[in-house]
Amino acid sequence: MDDFAYTRPDRPQVAVALAARPGARFVAGGTDLLNLMKDGAEHHDHLIDINALPLSGLRKVEGRIEIGALSRMSDVAAHPAVREGLPVLSQALLAGASPQVRNMASMGGNLLQRTRCWYFRDAAMPCNKRSPGSGCPAIKGQNRRHAIVGGSEHCIAVHPSDLAVALTALGATVHTLSPRGARSIPMAGFYLSPGNTPHQETVLGQGELITRIDVPVTPLARGSRYVKLRERATFEFALVSVAALVRTQGGVVREAGLAFGGIAPRPWRPAAVEEALVGRPLDAAAIKAAGAALVRDAVPREHNAFKVALVQRALAEALGEFGGSR
Amino acid sequence: MSSDEIGAESTATRRTVLRAGVAAAAAAPIAAGQDTAAADTEPAGTQTGPARVPLKVNGRLHEPELEPRVTLLDALRERIGLTGTKKGCDRGECGACTVLVDGRRIKSCLTLAVMQQGREITTVEGLAHGERLHPVQAAFIGNDALQCGFCTPGQVMSAIGCIEEGHAGSDAEIKEWMSGNLCRCSCYPNIVAAVRQAARELR
Ligand SMILES: Cc1cc2nc3c(=O)[nH]c(=O)nc-3n(C[C@H](O)[C@H](O)[C@H](O)COP(=O)(O)OP(=O)(O)OC[C@H]3O[C@@H](n4cnc5c(N)ncnc54)[C@H](O)[C@@H]3O)c2cc1C
Ligand code: SF4
Ligand code: FES
Ligand code: FES
């Protein structure tokens, strides 16, 4: 790791003023940032440690749960209000990383973790995301872990966060602070598609601080669940995953929120999947139609075509919990 | 700096910048004359380069001289001389570097030592009372839960966290909640047995 300056401010206003300068970066848990810096995938001159800022803890208010950006994955997953009201969130967090990492990793940092594309993490390789314009070796190279939807000819990396998939299905809102003030960003508009600027992953500006995440608590969210398929039983990133919120009445789907991980450069929530289900009985035909809608525009590559079938099976598995039959 | 100089004042060395927007701004890639506004908000205590970093490890205060980039793992092993904590991957993937910070298990390769000032750090060296082993250490020996032993300090620290959190209720639960610790000798069945036994004893 190259050396850097280090500051630990205790006021958000000070933190964002410091981080607005080029070369500065926040550090929360450090669990992704340190790896990126050790691997030479990122270089920063000044780390702003945000752990002294008052951004931890959960608050239950009418109709939603507000989660401080510094809350740790393990604490959020174990919180009774989350386990009862937002099971998909608790399950997605517990399906990620390891107990030690979850004790360190923050909610804000989780949303901003970078892709696990092996070319991106190897500073000796070209990569449009790391060095814009240098090329994408994954498209014709080893792409087993890469995207089947939503990619571009410049980048087909997948976003690795399980949390982001759950929050997308839940319709959460990210709150931020920058020297220009506070704003709120719905999850649906938080991540950017790669296009020809894959290095720009979110709408956040330099030094914009995530302060909290608001998650609506609804009857729909109460019965939600997370299905994650991976290459070993645990402690592994998703090959494919599904965050599923479904409300049925008399066997008919009334409401659905479905987001997918492991298949796209950002959490993937195509309206067509939900449209294929709502108003229909949750039977094999509806589940099949939803799966078909999900992969209609898929562009599988040499090593990842298996994801086309796998993600449809994961969807069927997730919907099975809501009384759907395959 | 000799050890008798360790004290409150000595945490500010030549290269620790207390209230020095100028020096900190110089460390950032900003051309001279630009961005004076940011320098105005520079808080006290920006550290550039080596400085004495107070770390409380196993109940004792150490003040190694560290650059901000030194991980807690490297500080423990290379600067404080506590080599019980192991470096396997240095990327958070193996668990060999597991320690407790304020009682919670973490991976010491994924955090900076400067970030852990003021916390209670416990390493494997801090577990035994004289000749009397911690129940988890004794259970690992009793269950033959190691071969080469390289992963063992991390396994033991992680097991203490696992039991403390209440995640050692069944073999399946132990496997899931010990999954952050890999063992290249594949002693997993015996590790699970050791954690199960220690959990019973500590209840
Ligand atoms: C071995 C291993 C396995 C893993 N497996 C999984 C997995 O299966 N699923 C999964 O989802 N994740 C997984 N992760 C990733 C892990 O969840 C992230 O590393 C972690 O959530 C990042 O949080 P952090 O607080 O440590 O962030 P940091 O590493 O401190 O920061 C990450 C980035 O976020 C920025 N940042 C942090 N907080 C804020 C904020 N409040 N506002 C603005 N910017 C901020 C930092 O500047 C940095 O750019 C794994 C990690 C490891 C090491
Ligand atoms: S897929 Fe994206 S991150 Fe991976 S090598 Fe290509 S440009 Fe880089
Ligand atoms: S050395 Fe820290 S997890 Fe491997
Ligand atoms: S005992 Fe050898 S690595 Fe676990």
XYZ file of C-alpha atoms and ligand atoms in Angstrom:
598
model
C 0.000 0.000 0.000
C 1.261 3.483 -0.801
C 1.319 5.787 2.191
C -1.432 8.306 2.827
C -2.504 10.941 5.314
C -5.127 10.016 7.890
C -7.764 12.119 9.652
C -10.563 11.064 11.962
C -13.058 13.938 12.129
C -16.008 13.772 14.493
C -18.354 16.096 12.596
C -20.004 15.164 9.293
C -19.558 18.693 7.897
C -15.822 18.498 8.491
C -15.646 15.008 6.991
C -17.341 16.029 3.749
C -15.247 19.195 3.415
C -12.073 17.102 3.729
C -13.307 14.383 1.406
C -14.334 16.827 -1.308
C -10.692 17.268 -2.205
C -9.202 15.106 -4.945
C -7.219 12.184 -3.592
C -9.318 11.918 -0.429
C -11.492 8.932 0.430
C -13.678 7.852 3.335
C -12.841 4.686 5.216
C -15.490 2.930 7.323
C -14.818 -0.762 8.041
C -11.888 -0.785 5.649
C -12.778 -4.315 4.537
C -12.924 -3.496 0.843
C -10.890 -0.300 0.661
C -7.769 -1.863 2.171
C -7.904 -4.812 -0.207
C -8.278 -2.471 -3.183
C -5.333 -0.369 -2.049
C -3.159 -3.416 -1.319
C -3.972 -4.794 -4.769
C -3.121 -1.481 -6.422
C -6.638 -1.209 -7.847
C -7.122 2.107 -6.001
C -4.744 4.792 -4.753
C -5.737 7.478 -2.269
C -3.628 10.231 -0.708
C -5.799 10.919 2.298
C -8.138 8.601 4.184
C -10.933 10.218 6.139
C -11.900 7.781 8.908
C -15.635 8.278 9.463
C -15.982 5.998 12.478
C -16.140 8.898 14.935
C -19.174 10.385 13.152
C -22.588 9.879 14.764
C -23.934 7.654 11.983
C -24.544 4.334 13.749
C -27.688 2.642 14.890
C -31.222 1.855 13.779
C -34.336 3.891 14.375
C -37.890 2.660 13.921
C -40.211 5.430 12.821
C -43.698 5.343 11.351
C -43.633 3.220 8.199
C -39.883 2.773 7.926
C -36.626 1.814 9.551
C -33.753 4.299 9.346
C -30.341 2.645 9.326
C -27.240 4.712 10.046
C -24.563 4.331 7.363
C -21.978 3.195 9.928
C -24.163 0.435 11.347
C -22.341 -2.860 11.011
C -23.727 -5.689 8.864
C -23.902 -8.066 11.841
C -25.805 -5.598 14.020
C -28.357 -4.753 11.341
C -28.889 -8.437 10.487
C -29.504 -9.309 14.141
C -31.785 -6.374 14.949
C -35.266 -7.662 15.927
C -37.077 -5.006 13.869
C -35.129 -6.052 10.772
C -35.555 -9.777 11.346
C -39.297 -9.401 11.792
C -40.163 -6.624 9.403
C -37.488 -6.982 6.702
C -36.408 -10.635 6.643
C -34.901 -10.300 3.149
C -32.497 -7.683 4.503
C -31.397 -9.797 7.448
C -30.985 -12.870 5.223
C -29.024 -11.007 2.546
C -26.633 -9.583 5.141
C -26.089 -12.963 6.804
C -25.477 -14.588 3.412
C -22.589 -12.179 2.797
C -18.924 -12.403 3.804
C -17.955 -13.984 7.157
C -18.887 -13.237 10.784
C -15.652 -11.292 11.332
C -16.113 -9.194 8.180
C -19.755 -8.534 9.077
C -18.630 -7.241 12.489
C -16.439 -4.675 10.711
C -18.263 -3.834 7.482
C -20.655 -0.888 7.404
C -23.869 -0.472 5.435
C -22.545 2.512 3.475
C -19.286 0.775 2.642
C -21.155 -2.319 1.539
C -23.108 -0.359 -1.068
C -19.876 1.141 -2.398
C -17.744 -2.011 -2.475
C -16.178 -2.573 -5.876
C -16.588 -5.484 -8.250
C -14.783 -8.751 -7.683
C -13.899 -8.999 -11.406
C -10.458 -10.604 -11.236
C -9.069 -8.356 -13.964
C -10.208 -5.247 -12.098
C -8.425 -6.424 -8.938
C -5.207 -7.293 -10.807
C -3.341 -4.031 -11.394
C -1.171 -5.726 -14.044
C -4.178 -6.248 -16.349
C -5.994 -3.725 -18.523
C -9.483 -2.810 -17.289
C -11.810 -0.006 -18.359
C -13.200 0.336 -14.869
C -9.781 0.769 -13.235
C -7.990 2.567 -16.095
C -10.619 4.071 -18.422
C -9.901 3.293 -22.068
C -7.477 0.414 -21.428
C -9.929 -2.265 -22.583
C -11.980 -5.077 -21.068
C -10.155 -8.413 -21.023
C -13.184 -10.152 -19.495
C -15.344 -9.961 -22.594
C -13.139 -12.421 -24.481
C -11.400 -13.829 -21.416
C -12.442 -15.628 -18.229
C -15.999 -14.455 -17.669
C -17.637 -17.177 -15.596
C -18.525 -14.674 -12.834
C -19.603 -11.889 -15.163
C -22.867 -10.260 -16.197
C -25.464 -11.733 -18.533
C -27.672 -8.637 -18.549
C -27.067 -4.902 -18.325
C -23.415 -4.947 -19.386
C -21.852 -2.953 -22.204
C -19.037 -3.570 -24.658
C -16.838 -1.661 -22.203
C -17.545 -3.648 -19.027
C -19.460 -6.763 -17.975
C -18.513 -6.846 -14.287
C -21.215 -7.702 -11.741
C -21.918 -5.715 -8.608
C -20.991 -7.945 -5.658
C -23.243 -6.599 -2.888
C -26.025 -8.802 -1.526
C -27.256 -5.889 0.568
C -27.797 -3.727 -2.506
C -30.000 -6.405 -4.079
C -32.194 -6.611 -0.981
C -32.440 -2.820 -0.655
C -33.381 -2.521 -4.326
C -36.233 -5.004 -3.938
C -37.328 -3.201 -0.757
C -37.364 0.195 -2.481
C -34.981 1.773 0.046
C -33.672 5.344 -0.094
C -30.054 6.422 0.444
C -29.470 9.727 2.261
C -26.260 11.647 1.683
C -24.397 14.767 2.720
C -21.922 16.802 0.704
C -20.604 20.373 0.958
C -23.583 21.298 -1.246
C -26.054 19.915 1.268
C -28.132 16.836 1.964
C -30.104 14.826 -0.570
C -31.910 11.504 -0.848
C -31.545 8.996 -3.674
C -33.898 6.062 -4.292
C -32.047 2.747 -4.716
C -33.469 2.441 -8.231
C -31.468 5.535 -9.236
C -28.363 5.015 -7.094
C -26.256 2.815 -9.389
C -25.330 3.661 -12.972
C -25.176 1.326 -15.947
C -21.616 0.899 -17.245
C -22.129 2.276 -20.766
C -18.796 3.721 -21.844
C -17.988 5.018 -18.340
C -17.756 1.844 -16.222
C -15.554 3.642 -13.691
C -18.587 5.690 -12.651
C -20.656 3.264 -10.617
C -23.034 5.470 -8.646
C -24.529 8.960 -8.815
C -22.488 10.058 -5.784
C -20.046 12.914 -6.214
C -16.467 13.044 -4.883
C -16.624 13.020 -1.111
C -20.403 12.638 -0.873
C -21.115 10.903 2.426
C -23.840 8.291 2.849
C -25.450 9.162 6.152
C -28.322 6.686 6.375
C -30.540 4.285 4.515
C -34.324 4.389 4.919
C -36.214 1.164 4.336
C -40.021 1.117 4.074
C -41.708 -1.348 6.430
C -44.734 -2.761 4.624
C -46.862 -5.912 4.721
C -45.099 -6.874 1.470
C -41.666 -6.658 3.099
C -42.686 -8.769 6.076
C -42.829 -11.995 4.078
C -39.716 -11.371 2.010
C -36.757 -13.683 1.502
C -33.303 -13.921 -0.073
C -31.996 -16.840 -2.124
C -28.270 -16.915 -2.911
C -26.559 -19.598 -4.990
C -22.771 -19.857 -4.845
C -19.885 -22.181 -5.536
C -19.525 -23.313 -1.950
C -22.050 -23.564 0.864
C -21.084 -20.299 2.545
C -18.538 -17.422 2.728
C -18.664 -16.766 -1.010
C -20.051 -14.167 -3.381
C -23.208 -14.966 -5.330
C -23.234 -16.656 -8.713
C -26.857 -15.549 -8.801
C -29.201 -14.293 -6.100
C -32.821 -13.214 -5.722
C -34.435 -10.841 -3.253
C -38.133 -11.641 -3.330
C -41.063 -9.736 -1.864
C -44.408 -11.253 -2.795
C -47.916 -10.748 -1.417
C -50.592 -13.174 -2.516
C -54.308 -13.198 -1.779
C -56.422 -16.228 -2.567
C -53.464 -17.709 -4.434
C -53.196 -14.671 -6.710
C -50.153 -12.375 -6.633
C -51.230 -8.892 -5.522
C -47.852 -7.208 -5.187
C -44.257 -8.179 -5.939
C -40.764 -6.728 -5.647
C -38.029 -8.832 -7.229
C -34.371 -7.902 -7.563
C -31.481 -10.049 -8.758
C -27.775 -10.200 -7.947
C -24.799 -11.781 -9.671
C -26.144 -11.253 -13.173
C -25.718 -7.530 -13.855
C -23.406 -4.557 -13.200
C -25.930 -3.258 -10.697
C -28.783 -4.725 -8.684
C -31.206 -5.822 -11.370
C -34.927 -5.144 -11.022
C -36.666 -5.410 -14.386
C -40.321 -4.355 -14.277
C -41.242 -7.127 -16.731
C -40.624 -9.831 -14.107
C -43.031 -8.306 -11.619
C -45.552 -7.590 -14.377
C -45.462 -11.257 -15.370
C -46.567 -12.223 -11.863
C -48.943 -9.583 -10.533
C -52.616 -10.435 -11.012
C -51.898 -14.062 -11.813
C -52.033 -17.208 -9.725
C -48.558 -18.139 -8.519
C -48.422 -21.334 -10.564
C -45.799 -23.005 -12.729
C -46.849 -21.081 -15.829
C -46.530 -17.692 -14.110
C -43.157 -18.570 -12.639
C -41.943 -19.716 -16.041
C -43.165 -16.517 -17.670
C -41.426 -14.396 -15.041
C -38.164 -16.285 -15.581
C -38.447 -15.867 -19.347
C -39.026 -12.117 -18.943
C -35.941 -11.913 -16.734
C -33.532 -13.417 -19.285
C -35.199 -12.185 -22.491
C -32.361 -9.752 -23.262
C -29.549 -11.846 -21.799
C -26.160 -11.721 -23.546
C -24.331 -14.771 -22.204
C -20.573 -15.015 -22.755
C -18.282 -17.993 -23.201
C -18.175 -19.154 -19.559
C -21.293 -17.718 -17.960
C -24.172 -19.055 -20.070
C -25.083 -21.321 -17.133
C -26.363 -18.247 -15.298
C -29.274 -17.940 -17.721
C -30.776 -21.197 -16.457
C -29.467 -20.845 -12.899
C -31.088 -17.479 -12.201
C -34.450 -18.763 -13.417
C -34.139 -21.709 -11.047
C -33.214 -19.384 -8.200
C -36.334 -17.333 -8.975
C -38.489 -20.472 -8.945
C -36.903 -21.493 -5.644
C -37.607 -18.083 -4.132
C -41.214 -18.009 -5.356
C -41.773 -21.556 -4.090
C -41.681 -20.121 -0.563
C -44.749 -18.035 -1.304
C -46.808 -21.057 -2.263
C -45.769 -21.103 -5.901
C -45.447 -24.513 -7.528
C -42.727 -25.170 -10.060
C 12.399 7.644 20.462
C 13.073 5.660 23.618
C 10.319 4.051 25.618
C 10.641 6.421 28.580
C 9.501 9.223 26.322
C 6.135 7.559 25.865
C 3.480 9.840 27.168
C 0.558 11.956 26.206
C 2.667 14.634 24.545
C 4.847 12.254 22.624
C 1.927 11.092 20.510
C 2.661 14.271 18.559
C 5.910 13.643 16.791
C 7.689 15.734 14.247
C 5.496 14.239 11.567
C 2.179 14.229 13.351
C 0.423 17.347 12.272
C -1.744 18.776 15.004
C -3.756 21.619 13.559
C -1.643 22.065 10.494
C -3.753 22.548 7.442
C -0.683 23.520 5.488
C 1.157 20.262 5.941
C -1.923 18.131 5.397
C -2.851 20.039 2.280
C 0.670 19.506 1.008
C 0.102 15.759 1.298
C -2.896 15.991 -1.010
C -2.318 16.451 -4.718
C -3.420 20.046 -4.793
C -1.364 22.643 -6.577
C -0.080 25.369 -4.294
C -2.414 28.303 -4.083
C -5.521 26.292 -4.952
C -8.202 25.276 -2.553
C -7.529 27.402 0.480
C -11.135 26.828 1.533
C -10.474 23.165 2.249
C -7.394 23.970 4.298
C -9.546 26.140 6.550
C -11.550 23.111 7.628
C -8.524 20.931 8.305
C -9.096 19.499 11.772
C -6.536 18.769 14.429
C -4.790 15.443 14.266
C -4.178 14.694 10.629
C -1.400 12.146 10.625
C 1.076 12.086 7.771
C 3.962 9.656 8.052
C 5.039 7.789 11.185
C 3.700 8.720 14.597
C 3.284 7.056 17.964
C -0.017 5.204 17.909
C -1.343 4.125 21.317
C -2.735 0.582 21.120
C -4.118 -1.349 24.066
C -3.328 -4.997 23.511
C -4.137 -7.696 26.065
C -4.560 -5.037 28.732
C -1.193 -3.373 28.095
C -0.597 -0.050 26.363
C 1.864 -0.109 23.484
C 2.883 2.939 21.472
C 4.607 1.743 18.337
C 5.644 4.293 15.749
C 3.445 3.606 12.743
C 2.560 5.107 9.392
C -1.195 5.297 8.800
C -0.954 2.523 6.196
C 0.146 -0.150 8.694
C -2.592 -2.711 9.278
C -3.471 -3.815 12.787
C -2.101 -7.245 11.843
C 1.308 -5.877 10.835
C 1.414 -3.617 13.881
C 0.798 -6.586 16.183
C 3.286 -8.885 14.497
C 6.050 -6.644 13.211
C 6.021 -3.684 15.597
C 4.692 -5.029 18.899
C 6.184 -8.499 18.489
C 3.005 -10.478 19.117
C 3.392 -13.093 16.408
C 0.648 -15.420 17.618
C -1.759 -13.686 15.237
C -1.014 -15.099 11.778
C -0.967 -13.653 8.288
C -2.404 -16.067 5.758
C -3.952 -14.160 2.871
C -3.815 -10.504 4.023
C -7.161 -10.079 2.177
C -9.833 -11.095 4.690
C -10.316 -14.524 3.185
C -8.687 -16.991 5.592
C -9.303 -15.793 9.166
C -5.772 -16.554 10.427
C -5.478 -12.942 11.629
C -8.660 -12.960 13.748
C -8.475 -10.927 16.974
C -11.060 -9.426 19.321
C -11.619 -5.675 19.391
C -13.824 -4.551 22.272
C -14.873 -8.195 22.506
C -15.920 -8.560 18.858
C -14.065 -10.834 16.459
C -12.576 -9.051 13.460
C -9.917 -9.676 10.814
C -6.864 -7.636 11.732
C -5.549 -7.578 8.133
C -8.562 -5.504 7.032
C -8.201 -2.599 9.436
C -5.548 0.031 10.035
C -3.818 0.165 13.394
C -4.499 3.924 13.595
C -8.222 3.151 13.371
C -8.061 1.003 16.527
C -6.649 3.566 18.980
C -8.521 3.508 22.251
C -9.979 0.038 21.708
C -9.350 -3.107 23.738
C -7.516 -5.519 21.470
C -7.214 -9.162 22.495
C -4.895 -11.586 20.730
C -4.270 -15.273 21.340
C -1.402 -14.301 23.661
C -3.902 -12.641 25.986
C -6.103 -15.683 26.627
C -4.263 -17.903 29.119
C -3.852 -17.031 32.787
C -0.284 -18.135 33.407
C -0.229 -21.865 32.774
C -4.031 -22.106 32.792
C -5.357 -22.190 29.245
C -8.572 -20.556 28.113
C -11.310 -23.239 27.812
C -11.321 -22.834 24.017
C -7.555 -23.377 23.837
C -7.881 -26.465 26.034
C -10.744 -27.793 23.910
C -8.679 -27.429 20.728
C -5.874 -29.483 22.284
C -8.273 -32.002 23.822
C -10.044 -32.566 20.504
C -6.881 -32.689 18.400
C -8.296 -29.770 16.421
C -5.046 -28.868 14.661
C -2.247 -30.296 12.596
C 0.235 -27.641 11.454
C -1.354 -25.085 13.783
C -1.068 -22.114 11.464
C -4.798 -21.372 11.414
C -5.245 -22.212 15.107
C -4.816 -18.804 16.779
C -7.391 -17.391 14.366
C -9.701 -20.373 14.877
C -9.458 -20.002 18.663
C -10.181 -16.251 18.593
C -13.038 -16.769 16.169
C -14.452 -19.607 18.293
C -14.484 -17.326 21.337
C -16.512 -14.819 19.315
C -18.775 -17.534 17.928
C -19.588 -18.888 21.409
C -19.973 -15.417 22.906
C -22.428 -14.431 20.160
C -24.514 -17.520 20.880
C -23.867 -19.165 17.527
C -22.554 -22.514 18.753
C -25.904 -24.223 19.323
C -25.470 -27.095 16.866
C -22.803 -28.510 14.574
C -24.506 -26.917 11.567
C -24.596 -23.551 13.302
C -20.936 -23.842 14.330
C -19.928 -24.659 10.741
C -21.771 -21.629 9.369
C -20.506 -19.227 12.019
C -16.902 -20.501 11.877
C -16.864 -20.276 8.077
C -14.637 -17.193 8.104
C -11.731 -19.404 9.228
C -10.142 -21.739 6.730
C -7.903 -24.665 7.677
C -5.618 -25.912 4.951
C -4.993 -29.097 6.976
C -8.766 -29.579 6.926
C -9.218 -30.274 10.633
C -12.813 -29.121 10.389
C -14.573 -32.051 12.156
C -12.273 -31.721 15.145
C -12.563 -27.927 15.187
C -16.356 -28.251 15.299
C -16.027 -30.760 18.144
C -13.711 -28.414 20.039
C -16.058 -25.457 19.660
C -19.024 -27.589 20.720
C -17.202 -28.776 23.842
C -15.938 -25.310 24.764
C -19.416 -23.863 24.260
C -20.808 -26.402 26.724
C -18.119 -25.582 29.278
C -18.508 -21.834 28.957
C -22.272 -21.905 29.254
C -13.472 -12.091 2.215
C -14.638 -11.215 1.914
C -15.840 -11.767 1.490
C -16.930 -10.955 1.201
N -18.117 -11.514 0.806
C -19.183 -10.717 0.542
C -20.437 -11.256 0.139
O -20.602 -12.469 0.009
N -21.468 -10.392 -0.102
C -21.331 -9.047 0.036
O -22.294 -8.314 -0.180
N -20.155 -8.504 0.401
C -19.096 -9.319 0.660
N -17.898 -8.764 1.020
C -17.730 -7.326 0.927
C -18.008 -6.619 2.220
O -19.387 -6.705 2.496
C -17.559 -5.175 2.015
O -16.153 -5.178 1.969
C -18.012 -4.269 3.126
O -19.402 -4.252 3.231
C -17.509 -2.859 2.891
O -17.861 -2.068 4.005
P -16.747 -1.264 4.814
O -17.439 -0.493 5.854
O -15.661 -2.162 5.252
O -16.249 -0.311 3.663
P -14.787 0.337 3.318
O -13.908 -0.754 2.869
O -14.370 1.112 4.524
O -15.197 1.285 2.185
C -15.621 0.818 0.917
C -15.896 2.028 0.031
O -17.034 2.719 0.512
C -16.721 4.071 0.796
N -17.537 4.426 1.960
C -17.664 3.720 3.108
N -18.607 4.273 3.890
C -19.076 5.358 3.236
C -20.078 6.337 3.526
N -20.795 6.309 4.651
N -20.303 7.316 2.602
C -19.606 7.357 1.440
N -18.647 6.467 1.132
C -18.395 5.469 2.010
C -15.232 4.108 1.012
O -14.712 5.389 0.695
C -14.776 3.050 0.028
O -14.668 3.597 -1.252
C -16.806 -9.558 1.333
C -15.615 -9.000 1.774
C -14.532 -9.804 2.067
C -13.258 -9.178 2.525
S -15.540 -6.569 -16.806
Fe -15.319 -4.413 -16.176
S -14.116 -4.608 -14.309
Fe -13.810 -6.544 -15.416
S -12.020 -6.242 -16.773
Fe -13.828 -5.650 -17.958
S -13.904 -3.423 -17.616
Fe -12.641 -4.221 -15.971
S -4.713 -12.834 6.935
Fe -6.523 -11.761 7.495
S -8.068 -13.066 6.755
Fe -6.273 -14.022 5.931
S -4.112 -26.804 11.324
Fe -2.950 -26.437 9.523
S -4.092 -24.828 8.624
Fe -5.413 -25.466 10.175
